[in-house]
């Protein structure tokens, strides 16, 4: 007798094909049969969904910042409640494996605004394989890992702004290859974050050659999403051409005033390269503001040497004046080559509770309250919060967001930071927003097409051999939702809100969400790429 049957249900299978009506049986964590409606007669449990409900593959978040949250809060309700059954972590070139004690000390402070800096977490892993083993001890969604290029550079070169030597590049290649052999699905970069941003194109190409050899993909946060965005994308596409490495342009946007309406130019670059045979895909989040740390706005030279060196420069009058010129007049490379528009920078979280009154306000508003220049608020928060402040950056354009999300290589990625009092609502609402706002309300995408963007297409990018579709024999990562009511409820004012319209979420055949309520079952696991077969399991 099979474990469970979704009976007489509309199935959207993740291929983009029209939905069909049928029975879907699940046994021992896998889809054991797909049959005509009401033809599977025996099961331990039958679920008859409400009229109009849809059974689809679980959503795959191609850009997640849950590297520590999966360990400190393995129930992972913000993501599992929106139907996410697999996440891709290790993003933006900075994460926690491979690592040594010295680099870990720097990273825990540098990206506390992304992941927090929990003092009660055992950071005893050192390799990618050991980190994936830690995930296997109990998480709710599945997780795939990207080797972070900035962390490799921190380990081998350090935090200084300089070119890597031949021997250092060789060592980074060795560490990258080891991570890929241990199960990572590719490599990420954060080319507006230190120290990864100090790598030149040749250094990146040397690493991409290794990624290509092992069948992974390269997921860069490019050098700019503002002034110079097209040139930054062109650099990454050039790497794909020269190395043969598959390229996935993560949180692919065209932001700031200089890029309003310019998404077609960006997509033309991609289409030309794809026509030549380059393997290029991308992901986006369905919102206008971005989210990062306040320290990310600093110019790269100011972050050279790591957090302590950056804080020392903020306290040095000469360096402080130079930083102020870069962010106010010349344009900071940390702010994508544009000058900082303080009215667009909204505080979303702080590391120190005494700064909580700043959360929800823009730096321009805080400056007006204090009667000082916004740049002085910038310096004050960086120093007092020890670089842990997170921000929303209101710099996106709706026409660009819509143009990019309909592209043939597009997938969904939340880019969600889960720390802070008022995180970006994409942490709780990305996938329901796609299906509710952009499918049902606006008709930008059809339902089956959008589900393909969120499931089958990312599964192909990840080389998942048995996920991303409702197929017999596939892992039972599934979501049951109501297309008529699914919607994000998270707002910028009240972001920690469960989406509506999602009834059940299953991971590896176990209910993670049942009747809208978390079950506490930790059925997820690390998904590892088998480099010899170039498939992910």
Coordinates of N, CA, C and O in Angstrom, one line a residue, residues 305-481:
X305 N 42.0 45.0 3.8 CA 42.5 44.6 5.1 C 41.5 44.0 6.1 O 41.9 43.6 7.1
X306 N 40.2 44.1 5.7 CA 39.2 43.5 6.6 C 38.5 44.5 7.5 O 38.7 45.7 7.4
X307 N 37.6 44.0 8.3 CA 36.7 44.9 9.1 C 37.5 45.8 10.1 O 37.1 47.0 10.1
X308 N 38.5 45.4 10.8 CA 39.2 46.3 11.7 C 39.9 47.4 10.9 O 39.9 48.5 11.4
X309 N 40.5 47.1 9.7 CA 41.1 48.1 8.9 C 40.1 49.1 8.5 O 40.4 50.3 8.4
X310 N 38.9 48.7 8.1 CA 37.9 49.6 7.6 C 37.4 50.5 8.7 O 37.2 51.7 8.5
X311 N 37.2 49.9 9.9 CA 36.8 50.8 11.1 C 37.9 51.8 11.4 O 37.6 52.9 11.8
X312 N 39.1 51.4 11.3 CA 40.2 52.3 11.6 C 40.2 53.5 10.6 O 40.5 54.7 11.0
X313 N 39.9 53.2 9.3 CA 39.8 54.3 8.4 C 38.7 55.2 8.6 O 38.8 56.5 8.4
X314 N 37.6 54.7 9.1 CA 36.4 55.6 9.4 C 36.8 56.5 10.6 O 36.3 57.7 10.6
X315 N 37.7 56.1 11.5 CA 38.1 57.0 12.6 C 39.3 57.9 12.2 O 39.6 58.8 13.0
X316 N 39.9 57.6 11.1 CA 41.0 58.5 10.6 C 40.5 59.7 9.8 O 39.8 59.5 8.8
X317 N 40.7 60.9 10.2 CA 40.1 62.1 9.6 C 40.4 62.1 8.1 O 39.5 62.5 7.3
X318 N 41.7 61.8 7.7 CA 42.0 61.9 6.3 C 41.3 60.9 5.4 O 40.7 61.2 4.4
X319 N 41.3 59.6 5.9 CA 40.6 58.5 5.2 C 39.1 58.8 5.2 O 38.4 58.5 4.2
X320 N 38.6 59.3 6.3 CA 37.2 59.6 6.4 C 36.7 60.6 5.3 O 35.7 60.5 4.7
X321 N 37.5 61.6 5.2 CA 37.2 62.7 4.2 C 37.3 62.1 2.8 O 36.4 62.4 1.9
X322 N 38.2 61.2 2.5 CA 38.3 60.6 1.2 C 37.1 59.7 0.9 O 36.5 59.7 -0.2
X323 N 36.6 58.9 2.0 CA 35.4 58.1 1.8 C 34.2 59.0 1.5 O 33.4 58.7 0.6
X324 N 34.1 60.1 2.2 CA 33.0 61.0 2.0 C 33.0 61.5 0.6 O 31.9 61.6 0.0
X325 N 34.1 61.8 0.0 CA 34.2 62.3 -1.3 C 33.7 61.2 -2.3 O 33.0 61.4 -3.3
X326 N 34.1 59.9 -2.0 CA 33.7 58.9 -2.9 C 32.2 58.6 -2.9 O 31.6 58.4 -3.9
X327 N 31.6 58.5 -1.7 CA 30.2 58.2 -1.6 C 29.3 59.4 -2.0 O 28.2 59.2 -2.5
X328 N 29.8 60.6 -1.9 CA 29.0 61.8 -2.1 C 29.2 62.4 -3.5 O 28.3 63.1 -4.1
X329 N 30.5 62.3 -4.0 CA 30.8 63.1 -5.2 C 31.3 62.2 -6.4 O 30.8 62.3 -7.5
X330 N 32.3 61.4 -6.1 CA 33.0 60.6 -7.2 C 32.2 59.4 -7.6 O 32.2 58.9 -8.7
X331 N 31.5 58.8 -6.6 CA 30.8 57.5 -6.8 C 31.7 56.4 -6.3 O 32.9 56.3 -6.6
X332 N 31.1 55.5 -5.4 CA 31.8 54.4 -4.8 C 31.6 53.2 -5.6 O 30.4 52.8 -6.0
X333 N 32.7 52.4 -5.8 CA 32.5 51.1 -6.5 C 31.7 50.2 -5.6 O 31.0 49.3 -6.1
X334 N 31.7 50.4 -4.3 CA 30.8 49.6 -3.4 C 29.3 49.9 -3.6 O 28.4 49.1 -3.4
X335 N 29.0 51.1 -4.2 CA 27.7 51.5 -4.5 C 27.5 51.5 -6.0 O 26.8 52.3 -6.6
X336 N 28.2 50.5 -6.7 CA 28.0 50.2 -8.1 C 28.3 51.4 -9.0 O 27.8 51.6 -10.1
X337 N 29.3 52.2 -8.5 CA 29.8 53.3 -9.3 C 29.1 54.6 -9.3 O 29.4 55.5 -10.0
X338 N 28.0 54.6 -8.5 CA 27.2 55.8 -8.4 C 27.4 56.5 -7.1 O 27.8 55.9 -6.1
X339 N 27.0 57.8 -7.0 CA 27.0 58.4 -5.7 C 25.8 57.9 -4.9 O 24.8 57.5 -5.4
X340 N 26.0 57.8 -3.6 CA 24.9 57.3 -2.7 C 23.8 58.3 -2.6 O 24.0 59.5 -2.2
X341 N 22.6 57.9 -2.9 CA 21.4 58.7 -2.7 C 20.8 58.3 -1.4 O 20.1 57.3 -1.2
X342 N 21.1 59.1 -0.4 CA 20.8 58.8 1.0 C 19.3 58.6 1.3 O 18.9 57.8 2.2
X343 N 18.5 59.2 0.5 CA 17.0 59.0 0.7 C 16.5 57.6 0.2 O 15.4 57.2 0.5
X344 N 17.4 56.9 -0.5 CA 17.0 55.5 -0.9 C 17.6 54.5 0.0 O 17.3 53.3 -0.2
X345 N 18.4 54.8 1.0 CA 19.0 53.9 1.9 C 18.2 53.8 3.2 O 18.3 54.7 4.0
X346 N 17.5 52.7 3.4 CA 16.6 52.5 4.5 C 17.2 51.4 5.4 O 17.5 50.3 5.0
X347 N 17.3 51.7 6.7 CA 17.9 50.7 7.7 C 16.9 49.6 7.9 O 15.7 49.8 8.2
X348 N 17.3 48.3 7.7 CA 16.4 47.2 7.9 C 16.8 46.3 9.1 O 15.9 45.6 9.6
X349 N 18.0 46.5 9.6 CA 18.4 45.7 10.8 C 19.7 46.2 11.3 O 20.5 46.8 10.6
X350 N 19.8 46.0 12.7 CA 21.1 46.5 13.3 C 21.5 45.3 14.2 O 20.8 44.5 14.7
X351 N 22.8 45.3 14.4 CA 23.4 44.2 15.3 C 23.4 44.6 16.8 O 23.4 43.7 17.6
X352 N 23.3 45.9 17.1 CA 23.3 46.3 18.5 C 21.9 47.0 18.8 O 21.5 47.9 18.1
X353 N 21.3 46.5 19.8 CA 19.9 46.9 20.1 C 19.7 48.4 20.4 O 18.6 48.9 20.1
X354 N 20.7 49.0 20.9 CA 20.6 50.5 21.2 C 20.4 51.3 19.9 O 20.0 52.5 20.0
X355 N 20.6 50.7 18.7 CA 20.4 51.4 17.5 C 19.1 51.1 16.8 O 18.8 51.5 15.7
X356 N 18.2 50.4 17.6 CA 17.0 50.0 17.0 C 16.1 51.1 16.5 O 15.2 50.9 15.6
X357 N 16.2 52.3 17.1 CA 15.3 53.4 16.7 C 15.6 53.8 15.2 O 14.8 54.5 14.6
X358 N 16.7 53.4 14.7 CA 17.0 53.7 13.3 C 16.3 52.8 12.3 O 16.2 53.2 11.1
X359 N 15.9 51.6 12.7 CA 15.3 50.6 11.8 C 14.0 51.2 11.2 O 13.1 51.7 11.9
X360 N 13.9 51.1 9.9 CA 12.8 51.6 9.2 C 12.9 53.0 8.6 O 12.1 53.4 7.8
X361 N 14.0 53.7 9.0 CA 14.2 55.1 8.6 C 15.3 55.1 7.5 O 16.2 54.2 7.5
X362 N 15.2 56.1 6.6 CA 16.3 56.3 5.7 C 17.4 57.1 6.3 O 17.2 57.7 7.4
X363 N 18.6 57.0 5.7 CA 19.7 57.8 6.3 C 19.4 59.3 6.2 O 19.8 60.0 7.1
X364 N 18.7 59.7 5.1 CA 18.3 61.1 5.0 C 17.4 61.5 6.1 O 17.5 62.6 6.7
X365 N 16.5 60.6 6.5 CA 15.5 60.9 7.6 C 16.3 61.0 8.9 O 16.0 61.9 9.8
X366 N 17.2 60.0 9.2 CA 17.9 60.1 10.4 C 18.8 61.3 10.5 O 18.8 62.0 11.6
X367 N 19.4 61.7 9.4 CA 20.2 62.9 9.4 C 19.4 64.2 9.7 O 19.8 65.1 10.4
X368 N 18.1 64.2 9.1 CA 17.3 65.4 9.4 C 16.9 65.4 10.9 O 16.8 66.5 11.5
X369 N 16.6 64.2 11.5 CA 16.3 64.2 12.9 C 17.5 64.7 13.7 O 17.3 65.4 14.8
X370 N 18.7 64.4 13.3 CA 19.8 64.7 14.1 C 20.4 66.1 13.8 O 21.3 66.6 14.5
X371 N 20.0 66.6 12.6 CA 20.5 67.9 12.2 C 21.9 67.9 11.7 O 22.7 68.8 12.0
X372 N 22.2 66.8 11.0 CA 23.6 66.6 10.5 C 23.5 66.1 9.0 O 22.5 65.9 8.5
X373 N 24.7 66.0 8.4 CA 24.8 65.4 7.0 C 24.5 63.9 7.0 O 25.0 63.2 8.0
X374 N 23.9 63.4 6.0 CA 23.7 61.9 6.0 C 25.0 61.1 6.0 O 25.0 60.0 6.6
X375 N 26.1 61.6 5.5 CA 27.3 60.9 5.5 C 27.8 60.7 6.9 O 28.5 59.7 7.3
X376 N 27.5 61.6 7.8 CA 27.9 61.5 9.2 C 27.1 60.4 9.9 O 27.6 59.7 10.8
X377 N 25.8 60.3 9.5 CA 25.0 59.2 10.1 C 25.6 57.8 9.6 O 25.7 56.9 10.3
X378 N 26.0 57.8 8.3 CA 26.6 56.6 7.7 C 27.8 56.2 8.5 O 28.0 55.0 8.9
X379 N 28.7 57.1 8.8 CA 29.9 56.8 9.6 C 29.6 56.4 11.0 O 30.2 55.4 11.5
X380 N 28.6 57.1 11.6 CA 28.3 56.8 13.0 C 27.7 55.3 13.1 O 28.0 54.6 14.0
X381 N 26.8 55.0 12.2 CA 26.2 53.6 12.2 C 27.2 52.5 12.0 O 27.2 51.5 12.6
X382 N 28.1 52.8 11.0 CA 29.1 51.8 10.7 C 30.0 51.5 11.9 O 30.3 50.4 12.3
X383 N 30.4 52.6 12.6 CA 31.3 52.4 13.8 C 30.5 51.8 14.9 O 31.0 50.8 15.5
X384 N 29.4 52.3 15.3 CA 28.7 51.9 16.5 C 28.1 50.5 16.3 O 28.0 49.7 17.3
X385 N 27.8 50.1 15.1 CA 27.2 48.8 14.9 C 28.3 47.8 14.4 O 27.9 46.6 14.0
X386 N 29.5 48.2 14.3 CA 30.6 47.3 13.9 C 30.4 46.6 12.6 O 30.6 45.4 12.4
X387 N 29.8 47.4 11.6 CA 29.6 47.0 10.2 C 28.4 46.0 10.1 O 28.2 45.4 9.0
X388 N 27.6 45.8 11.1 CA 26.6 44.8 11.1 C 25.2 45.3 10.6 O 24.3 44.5 10.5
X389 N 25.1 46.6 10.3 CA 23.9 47.1 9.8 C 23.5 46.6 8.5 O 24.3 46.6 7.5
X390 N 22.2 46.3 8.3 CA 21.6 45.9 7.0 C 20.7 47.0 6.5 O 20.1 47.8 7.3
X391 N 20.6 47.1 5.2 CA 19.8 48.1 4.5 C 18.9 47.6 3.4 O 19.2 46.5 2.9
X392 N 17.9 48.3 3.1 CA 17.2 48.2 1.8 C 17.6 49.4 1.0 O 17.8 50.5 1.4
X393 N 17.8 49.1 -0.3 CA 18.3 50.1 -1.2 C 17.2 50.3 -2.3 O 17.0 49.4 -3.2
X394 N 16.4 51.4 -2.3 CA 15.3 51.6 -3.1 C 15.7 52.2 -4.5 O 15.6 53.4 -4.7
X395 N 16.2 51.3 -5.4 CA 16.9 51.8 -6.6 C 16.4 51.0 -7.8 O 17.0 51.2 -8.9
X396 N 15.3 50.2 -7.7 CA 14.9 49.4 -8.9 C 13.9 50.0 -9.7 O 13.4 51.1 -9.4
X397 N 13.6 49.4 -10.9 CA 12.6 49.9 -11.8 C 11.7 48.8 -12.3 O 12.2 47.7 -12.7
X398 N 10.4 49.0 -12.2 CA 9.4 48.0 -12.5 C 9.5 47.5 -14.0 O 9.4 46.3 -14.2
X399 N 9.8 48.4 -14.9 CA 9.9 47.9 -16.3 C 11.0 47.0 -16.5 O 10.9 46.0 -17.3
X400 N 12.1 47.2 -15.8 CA 13.3 46.3 -15.9 C 12.9 44.9 -15.3 O 13.3 43.9 -15.8
X401 N 12.3 45.0 -14.1 CA 12.0 43.7 -13.4 C 11.1 42.9 -14.3 O 11.3 41.6 -14.4
X402 N 10.1 43.4 -14.9 CA 9.1 42.7 -15.7 C 9.8 42.1 -17.0 O 9.6 41.0 -17.4
X403 N 10.7 43.0 -17.6 CA 11.3 42.5 -18.9 C 12.2 41.3 -18.6 O 12.3 40.4 -19.4
X404 N 13.0 41.4 -17.5 CA 13.9 40.3 -17.2 C 13.2 39.0 -16.8 O 13.6 37.9 -17.2
X405 N 12.1 39.1 -16.1 CA 11.5 37.9 -15.6 C 10.8 37.0 -16.7 O 10.5 35.9 -16.5
X406 N 10.6 37.6 -17.9 CA 10.0 36.8 -18.9 C 11.0 36.2 -19.9 O 10.7 35.5 -20.8
X407 N 12.3 36.4 -19.6 CA 13.4 35.9 -20.4 C 13.4 34.3 -20.4 O 13.1 33.7 -19.4
X408 N 13.9 33.7 -21.5 CA 13.9 32.3 -21.6 C 14.9 31.6 -20.6 O 14.8 30.4 -20.4
X409 N 15.8 32.4 -20.1 CA 16.8 31.8 -19.1 C 16.5 32.1 -17.7 O 17.3 31.8 -16.8
X410 N 15.3 32.7 -17.4 CA 15.0 33.3 -16.1 C 14.6 32.2 -15.1 O 13.9 31.2 -15.5
X411 N 15.0 32.4 -13.9 CA 14.6 31.6 -12.7 C 14.3 32.5 -11.5 O 14.6 33.7 -11.6
X412 N 13.8 31.9 -10.5 CA 13.5 32.7 -9.3 C 14.5 32.6 -8.2 O 15.0 31.5 -8.0
X413 N 14.9 33.7 -7.6 CA 15.8 33.7 -6.5 C 15.5 34.8 -5.5 O 15.2 35.9 -5.9
X414 N 15.4 34.5 -4.3 CA 14.9 35.5 -3.3 C 16.0 36.5 -2.9 O 15.7 37.6 -2.6
X415 N 17.3 36.1 -2.9 CA 18.4 36.9 -2.3 C 18.0 37.4 -0.9 O 18.2 38.6 -0.6
X416 N 17.4 36.6 -0.1 CA 16.8 37.0 1.1 C 17.8 36.9 2.3 O 18.4 35.9 2.5
X417 N 17.9 38.1 3.0 CA 18.5 38.1 4.3 C 17.5 37.9 5.4 O 16.5 38.6 5.4
X418 N 17.8 37.0 6.3 CA 16.8 36.6 7.3 C 17.1 37.2 8.6 O 16.4 36.8 9.6
X419 N 18.0 38.0 8.7 CA 18.4 38.7 10.0 C 17.8 40.1 10.0 O 17.5 40.7 8.9
X420 N 17.8 40.7 11.2 CA 17.3 42.1 11.3 C 15.8 42.2 11.7 O 15.1 41.2 11.5
X421 N 15.5 43.3 12.2 CA 14.1 43.5 12.7 C 13.1 43.7 11.5 O 12.0 43.2 11.6
X422 N 13.6 44.3 10.4 CA 12.7 44.6 9.3 C 13.4 44.2 8.0 O 13.8 45.0 7.2
X423 N 13.6 42.8 7.8 CA 14.3 42.4 6.6 C 13.4 42.7 5.4 O 12.2 43.0 5.5
X424 N 14.0 42.6 4.2 CA 13.3 42.7 3.0 C 12.2 41.7 2.9 O 12.4 40.5 3.3
X425 N 11.0 42.1 2.5 CA 9.9 41.1 2.5 C 10.1 39.9 1.6 O 9.3 38.9 1.7
X426 N 11.1 40.0 0.7 CA 11.3 38.9 -0.2 C 11.7 37.6 0.6 O 11.6 36.5 0.1
X427 N 12.2 37.8 1.9 CA 12.5 36.6 2.7 C 11.3 35.8 3.0 O 11.4 34.6 3.2
X428 N 10.1 36.3 3.0 CA 8.9 35.6 3.3 C 7.9 35.5 2.1 O 7.0 34.8 2.1
X429 N 8.2 36.3 1.0 CA 7.2 36.4 0.0 C 7.5 36.2 -1.5 O 6.7 36.3 -2.3
X430 N 8.8 35.9 -1.8 CA 9.2 35.9 -3.2 C 8.4 35.0 -4.1 O 7.9 35.5 -5.1
X431 N 8.2 33.8 -3.7 CA 7.6 32.8 -4.7 C 6.1 33.0 -4.7 O 5.5 33.0 -5.8
X432 N 5.4 33.2 -3.6 CA 4.0 33.6 -3.7 C 3.7 34.9 -4.5 O 2.7 35.1 -5.2
X433 N 4.7 35.8 -4.4 CA 4.5 37.1 -5.1 C 4.6 36.8 -6.6 O 3.8 37.4 -7.4
X434 N 5.5 36.0 -7.1 CA 5.6 35.7 -8.5 C 4.2 35.1 -8.9 O 3.6 35.6 -10.0
X435 N 3.7 34.2 -8.2 CA 2.4 33.5 -8.6 C 1.2 34.3 -8.4 O 0.2 34.1 -9.2
X436 N 1.2 35.1 -7.4 CA 0.0 35.9 -7.1 C 0.0 37.2 -7.8 O -1.0 37.5 -8.5
X437 N 1.0 38.0 -7.7 CA 1.1 39.4 -8.3 C 1.4 39.3 -9.7 O 0.6 39.9 -10.6
X438 N 2.4 38.7 -10.1 CA 2.9 38.7 -11.5 C 2.1 37.8 -12.4 O 2.1 38.0 -13.6
X439 N 1.6 36.7 -11.9 CA 0.8 35.7 -12.7 C -0.6 36.1 -12.7 O -1.2 36.4 -13.7
X440 N -1.2 36.0 -11.5 CA -2.7 36.2 -11.4 C -3.1 37.7 -11.6 O -4.1 37.9 -12.4
X441 N -2.5 38.6 -11.0 CA -2.9 40.0 -11.0 C -2.5 40.7 -12.2 O -3.3 41.5 -12.8
X442 N -1.3 40.5 -12.7 CA -0.7 41.3 -13.8 C -0.7 40.5 -15.1 O -0.6 41.1 -16.2
X443 N -0.6 39.1 -15.1 CA -0.5 38.3 -16.3 C 0.8 38.5 -17.0 O 0.8 38.2 -18.2
X444 N 1.8 38.8 -16.3 CA 3.1 38.9 -16.9 C 3.6 37.6 -17.4 O 4.3 37.4 -18.4
X445 N 3.4 36.5 -16.6 CA 3.7 35.2 -16.9 C 2.4 34.3 -16.8 O 1.6 34.6 -15.9
X446 N 2.3 33.2 -17.5 CA 1.3 32.3 -17.3 C 1.7 31.4 -16.1 O 2.8 31.2 -15.8
X447 N 0.7 30.7 -15.5 CA 0.9 29.9 -14.4 C 1.9 28.8 -14.7 O 2.9 28.6 -13.9
X448 N 1.7 28.0 -15.7 CA 2.5 26.9 -16.0 C 3.9 27.4 -16.3 O 4.9 26.8 -15.9
X449 N 4.0 28.5 -17.1 CA 5.3 29.1 -17.4 C 6.1 29.5 -16.2 O 7.3 29.2 -16.0
X450 N 5.4 30.2 -15.2 CA 6.0 30.6 -14.0 C 6.5 29.5 -13.2 O 7.6 29.5 -12.6
X451 N 5.7 28.5 -13.0 CA 6.1 27.3 -12.3 C 7.4 26.7 -12.9 O 8.3 26.3 -12.2
X452 N 7.4 26.6 -14.2 CA 8.6 26.2 -14.9 C 9.9 27.0 -14.5 O 10.9 26.5 -14.2
X453 N 9.7 28.3 -14.4 CA 10.8 29.2 -14.0 C 11.2 28.9 -12.6 O 12.4 29.1 -12.3
X454 N 10.3 28.5 -11.7 CA 10.6 28.3 -10.3 C 11.0 26.9 -9.9 O 11.4 26.6 -8.8
X455 N 10.9 25.9 -10.9 CA 11.1 24.5 -10.5 C 11.9 23.8 -11.6 O 13.1 23.5 -11.3
X456 N 11.4 23.4 -12.7 CA 12.1 22.6 -13.7 C 13.3 23.3 -14.2 O 14.3 22.6 -14.4
X457 N 13.2 24.6 -14.5 CA 14.4 25.2 -15.1 C 15.5 25.3 -14.1 O 16.7 25.0 -14.5
X458 N 15.3 25.7 -12.9 CA 16.5 25.7 -11.9 C 17.0 24.3 -11.7 O 18.2 24.1 -11.4
X459 N 16.1 23.3 -11.7 CA 16.6 21.9 -11.5 C 17.6 21.5 -12.6 O 18.6 20.9 -12.4
X460 N 17.3 22.0 -13.8 CA 18.2 21.7 -14.9 C 19.5 22.4 -14.7 O 20.6 21.9 -15.0
X461 N 19.5 23.7 -14.3 CA 20.7 24.4 -14.0 C 21.6 23.7 -12.9 O 22.8 23.7 -13.0
X462 N 20.9 23.2 -11.9 CA 21.6 22.5 -10.8 C 22.0 21.1 -11.2 O 22.6 20.4 -10.3
X463 N 21.6 20.6 -12.4 CA 21.8 19.2 -12.8 C 21.2 18.2 -11.8 O 21.7 17.1 -11.5
X464 N 20.0 18.6 -11.3 CA 19.3 17.7 -10.4 C 18.7 16.6 -11.2 O 17.8 16.9 -12.1
X465 N 19.0 15.4 -10.9 CA 18.5 14.3 -11.8 C 17.2 13.8 -11.4 O 16.5 13.0 -12.1
X466 N 16.6 14.2 -10.2 CA 15.4 13.6 -9.7 C 14.5 14.6 -9.0 O 13.8 14.3 -8.1
X467 N 14.6 15.9 -9.3 CA 13.8 17.0 -8.6 C 13.5 18.0 -9.7 O 14.0 18.1 -10.7
X468 N 12.5 18.8 -9.3 CA 12.1 19.9 -10.1 C 10.9 19.6 -11.0 O 10.4 20.5 -11.7
X469 N 10.4 18.4 -11.0 CA 9.3 18.0 -11.9 C 8.4 17.0 -11.1 O 8.9 16.3 -10.1
X470 N 7.1 17.0 -11.5 CA 6.2 15.9 -10.9 C 6.3 14.8 -11.9 O 5.5 14.7 -12.9
X471 N 7.3 13.9 -11.7 CA 7.5 12.8 -12.6 C 7.6 11.5 -11.7 O 8.1 11.6 -10.6
X472 N 7.2 10.4 -12.2 CA 7.3 9.1 -11.5 C 8.8 8.8 -11.2 O 9.7 9.0 -12.1
X473 N 9.1 8.5 -10.0 CA 10.5 8.2 -9.6 C 11.2 9.3 -9.0 O 12.3 9.2 -8.5
X474 N 10.7 10.5 -9.2 CA 11.3 11.7 -8.7 C 11.1 11.9 -7.2 O 10.1 11.4 -6.6
X475 N 12.0 12.6 -6.5 CA 11.8 12.9 -5.1 C 10.5 13.7 -4.9 O 10.2 14.6 -5.7
X476 N 9.8 13.4 -3.8 CA 8.5 14.0 -3.6 C 8.7 15.4 -2.9 O 8.4 15.6 -1.7
X477 N 9.3 16.3 -3.6 CA 9.4 17.7 -3.1 C 8.2 18.4 -3.8 O 8.3 18.6 -5.1
X478 N 7.2 18.7 -3.1 CA 5.9 19.1 -3.7 C 5.3 20.3 -2.9 O 5.5 20.4 -1.7
X479 N 4.5 21.1 -3.6 CA 3.7 22.2 -3.0 C 2.3 22.1 -3.6 O 2.1 22.0 -4.8
X480 N 1.3 22.2 -2.7 CA -0.1 22.3 -3.1 C -0.5 23.7 -2.7 O -0.5 24.1 -1.6
X481 N -1.0 24.4 -3.7 CA -1.4 25.8 -3.5 C -2.6 26.1 -4.3 O -3.0 25.4 -5.3

